[in-house]
Short mmCIF file of C-alpha atoms in Angstrom, two decimals:
data_model
loop_
_atom_site.label_atom_id
_atom_site.label_comp_id
_atom_site.label_asym_id
_atom_site.label_seq_id
_atom_site.Cartn_x
_atom_site.Cartn_y
_atom_site.Cartn_z
CA PHE C 29 196.63 197.39 161.94
CA ILE C 30 196.72 196.95 165.68
CA ASP C 31 196.30 193.93 167.97
CA THR C 32 192.95 195.10 169.34
CA PHE C 33 190.04 194.58 166.97
CA GLY C 34 187.43 197.23 167.58
CA TYR C 35 186.17 200.47 166.13
CA VAL C 36 189.69 201.85 165.85
CA SER C 37 190.49 198.97 163.46
CA LEU C 38 187.70 200.11 161.15
CA PHE C 39 188.96 203.65 160.52
CA PRO C 40 190.80 202.71 157.29
CA LEU C 41 187.48 201.35 155.98
CA ALA C 42 185.27 204.09 157.41
CA MET C 43 187.55 206.87 156.16
CA LYS C 44 187.99 205.19 152.74
CA LEU C 45 191.78 205.11 153.10
CA LEU C 46 192.46 201.69 151.59
CA PRO C 47 192.79 201.05 147.85
CA ALA C 48 189.75 199.11 146.60
CA ASP C 49 191.99 196.21 145.57
CA SER C 50 193.98 196.05 148.81
CA PRO C 51 194.24 192.62 150.45
CA LEU C 52 193.96 194.50 153.76
CA LEU C 53 190.49 195.64 152.72
CA GLY C 54 189.53 192.05 151.93
CA LYS C 55 190.73 190.88 155.35
CA LEU C 56 188.94 193.73 157.09
CA LEU C 57 185.67 192.97 155.28
CA ASN C 58 185.92 189.26 156.10
CA ASP C 59 186.69 190.00 159.75
CA LEU C 60 183.87 192.53 159.89
CA GLU C 61 181.14 189.92 159.52
CA ASN C 62 182.63 187.55 162.10
CA ASP C 63 180.19 187.47 165.02
CA GLU C 64 183.00 186.51 167.40
CA LEU C 65 184.55 189.88 166.63
CA LEU C 66 182.29 192.92 165.98
CA TRP C 67 179.27 191.72 164.02
CA THR C 68 175.89 191.43 165.80
CA ALA C 69 172.27 191.32 164.71
CA TYR C 70 171.96 194.91 166.01
CA GLY C 71 175.04 196.65 164.61
CA LEU C 72 178.79 196.49 165.14
CA ARG C 73 179.98 196.21 168.73
CA SER C 74 182.77 198.56 169.77
CA LEU C 75 185.28 195.91 170.85
CA SER C 76 185.81 192.31 169.83
CA LYS C 77 184.26 189.66 172.06
CA ARG C 78 187.68 187.99 172.02
CA HIS C 79 189.47 190.95 173.60
CA PRO C 80 190.34 190.56 177.30
CA LEU C 81 188.77 193.96 178.07
CA TYR C 82 185.47 193.16 176.36
CA MET C 83 182.68 194.27 178.73
CA LYS C 84 185.14 194.80 181.58
CA TYR C 85 184.53 197.77 183.83
CA ASN C 86 187.04 200.62 183.50
CA THR C 87 186.88 201.08 187.28
CA GLU C 88 184.50 199.77 189.92
CA SER C 89 182.04 202.59 189.26
CA ASP C 90 182.79 203.20 185.56
CA PRO C 91 181.02 200.72 183.28
CA PRO C 92 182.54 199.40 180.03
CA TYR C 93 181.30 202.34 177.99
CA TRP C 94 183.24 201.65 174.75
CA ARG C 95 184.10 198.03 175.46
CA GLY C 96 181.32 196.22 173.65
CA ALA C 97 178.32 198.51 173.23
CA ILE C 98 176.97 199.43 169.78
CA TRP C 99 177.39 203.10 168.91
CA ILE C 100 175.42 204.50 165.98
CA ASN C 101 178.00 207.16 165.05
CA MET C 102 180.69 204.56 164.34
CA ASN C 103 178.27 202.19 162.63
CA TYR C 104 177.15 205.02 160.37
CA LEU C 105 180.75 205.73 159.34
CA VAL C 106 181.30 202.05 158.55
CA VAL C 107 178.11 201.92 156.46
CA GLU C 108 179.37 204.95 154.51
CA GLY C 109 182.74 203.27 153.99
CA LEU C 110 181.05 200.08 152.82
CA LYS C 111 178.91 202.11 150.44
CA TYR C 112 182.06 203.64 148.94
CA TYR C 113 183.77 200.27 148.47
CA SER C 114 180.59 198.68 147.08
CA VAL C 115 180.84 200.88 143.98
CA ALA C 116 184.63 201.16 143.78
CA PRO C 117 186.09 198.95 141.06
CA GLY C 118 187.84 196.08 142.75
CA PRO C 119 187.51 192.49 143.92
CA TYR C 120 185.58 193.31 147.10
CA ASN C 121 182.69 195.46 145.86
CA GLN C 122 180.06 192.71 146.06
CA LEU C 123 181.14 191.73 149.57
CA ALA C 124 181.14 195.39 150.65
CA ASP C 125 177.64 195.85 149.23
CA ARG C 126 176.28 192.74 150.96
CA LEU C 127 177.79 193.82 154.28
CA ARG C 128 176.49 197.38 153.87
CA ARG C 129 172.94 196.22 153.23
CA SER C 130 172.98 193.78 156.12
CA LEU C 131 174.58 196.18 158.60
CA GLN C 132 172.24 199.00 157.60
CA SER C 133 169.23 196.73 158.02
CA ASN C 134 170.46 195.50 161.42
CA ILE C 135 170.94 199.05 162.73
CA VAL C 136 167.69 200.50 161.42
CA SER C 137 165.62 197.51 162.55
CA ASN C 138 167.09 197.56 166.04
CA VAL C 139 166.80 201.31 166.63
CA TYR C 140 163.21 201.22 165.38
CA ARG C 141 162.38 198.17 167.53
CA GLU C 142 163.86 199.84 170.61
CA TYR C 143 162.06 203.10 169.87
CA THR C 144 158.78 201.20 169.55
CA ARG C 145 159.47 199.29 172.78
CA SER C 146 160.70 202.16 174.94
CA GLY C 147 159.64 205.38 173.21
CA TYR C 148 163.28 206.52 173.11
CA ILE C 149 166.28 206.78 170.86
CA TRP C 150 169.26 205.72 172.97
CA GLU C 151 172.90 206.76 173.29
CA SER C 152 174.14 203.21 172.64
CA TYR C 153 172.75 199.71 172.32
CA ASN C 154 173.60 196.44 174.05
CA ASP C 155 175.54 194.13 171.76
CA VAL C 156 173.85 190.96 173.08
CA SER C 157 170.21 192.02 173.35
CA GLY C 158 170.05 195.16 171.20
CA LYS C 159 168.37 197.03 174.06
CA GLY C 160 169.00 200.73 174.34
CA GLN C 161 171.35 201.85 177.09
CA GLY C 162 172.99 204.97 178.40
CA THR C 163 171.41 208.37 177.97
CA HIS C 164 167.87 208.68 176.65
CA PRO C 165 166.31 210.40 174.93
CA PHE C 166 169.43 210.80 172.85
CA THR C 167 169.08 212.41 169.47
CA GLY C 168 172.76 213.22 169.02
CA TRP C 169 174.63 210.79 166.80
CA SER C 170 171.88 208.18 167.16
CA ALA C 171 169.80 210.45 164.92
CA LEU C 172 172.10 209.30 162.09
CA THR C 173 169.73 206.33 161.92
CA VAL C 174 167.35 208.61 160.00
CA LEU C 175 169.97 208.95 157.25
CA LEU C 176 170.34 205.17 157.17
CA MET C 177 166.55 204.82 156.93
CA ASP C 178 166.55 207.04 153.87
CA GLU C 179 168.69 204.48 152.06
CA HIS C 180 167.17 201.39 153.68
#
């Protein structure tokens, strides 16, 4: 893995690349639910709160687009990875299932709450408040929430 803990760290999980009995999978799952890293009540933030670039502007006029916000496309891929590992024979299937259910519920609840509040589906969501941010209405990858609702 790499020094920066963020969405890029989750690709082995999201793409189902790790063996179901890999100690790396166990570490990744345990780190996943750490709220000082990526876990929030609204979905997974894009970059760890511990990283020096967390919520730092790229330039004076370029906000921290992928430096903390919650993006539904990446969260969806992680939910799919968790679903895979929840049924794969191995020591982490119960943990993967618990995390999948919780993450899925967090995402669906927040997107629905924000839609009810604002009337919009948003491009991304604030990792501290859950409020929609960026482009709206945005039914690109944020529409993946509908697929998560189907299984919720």
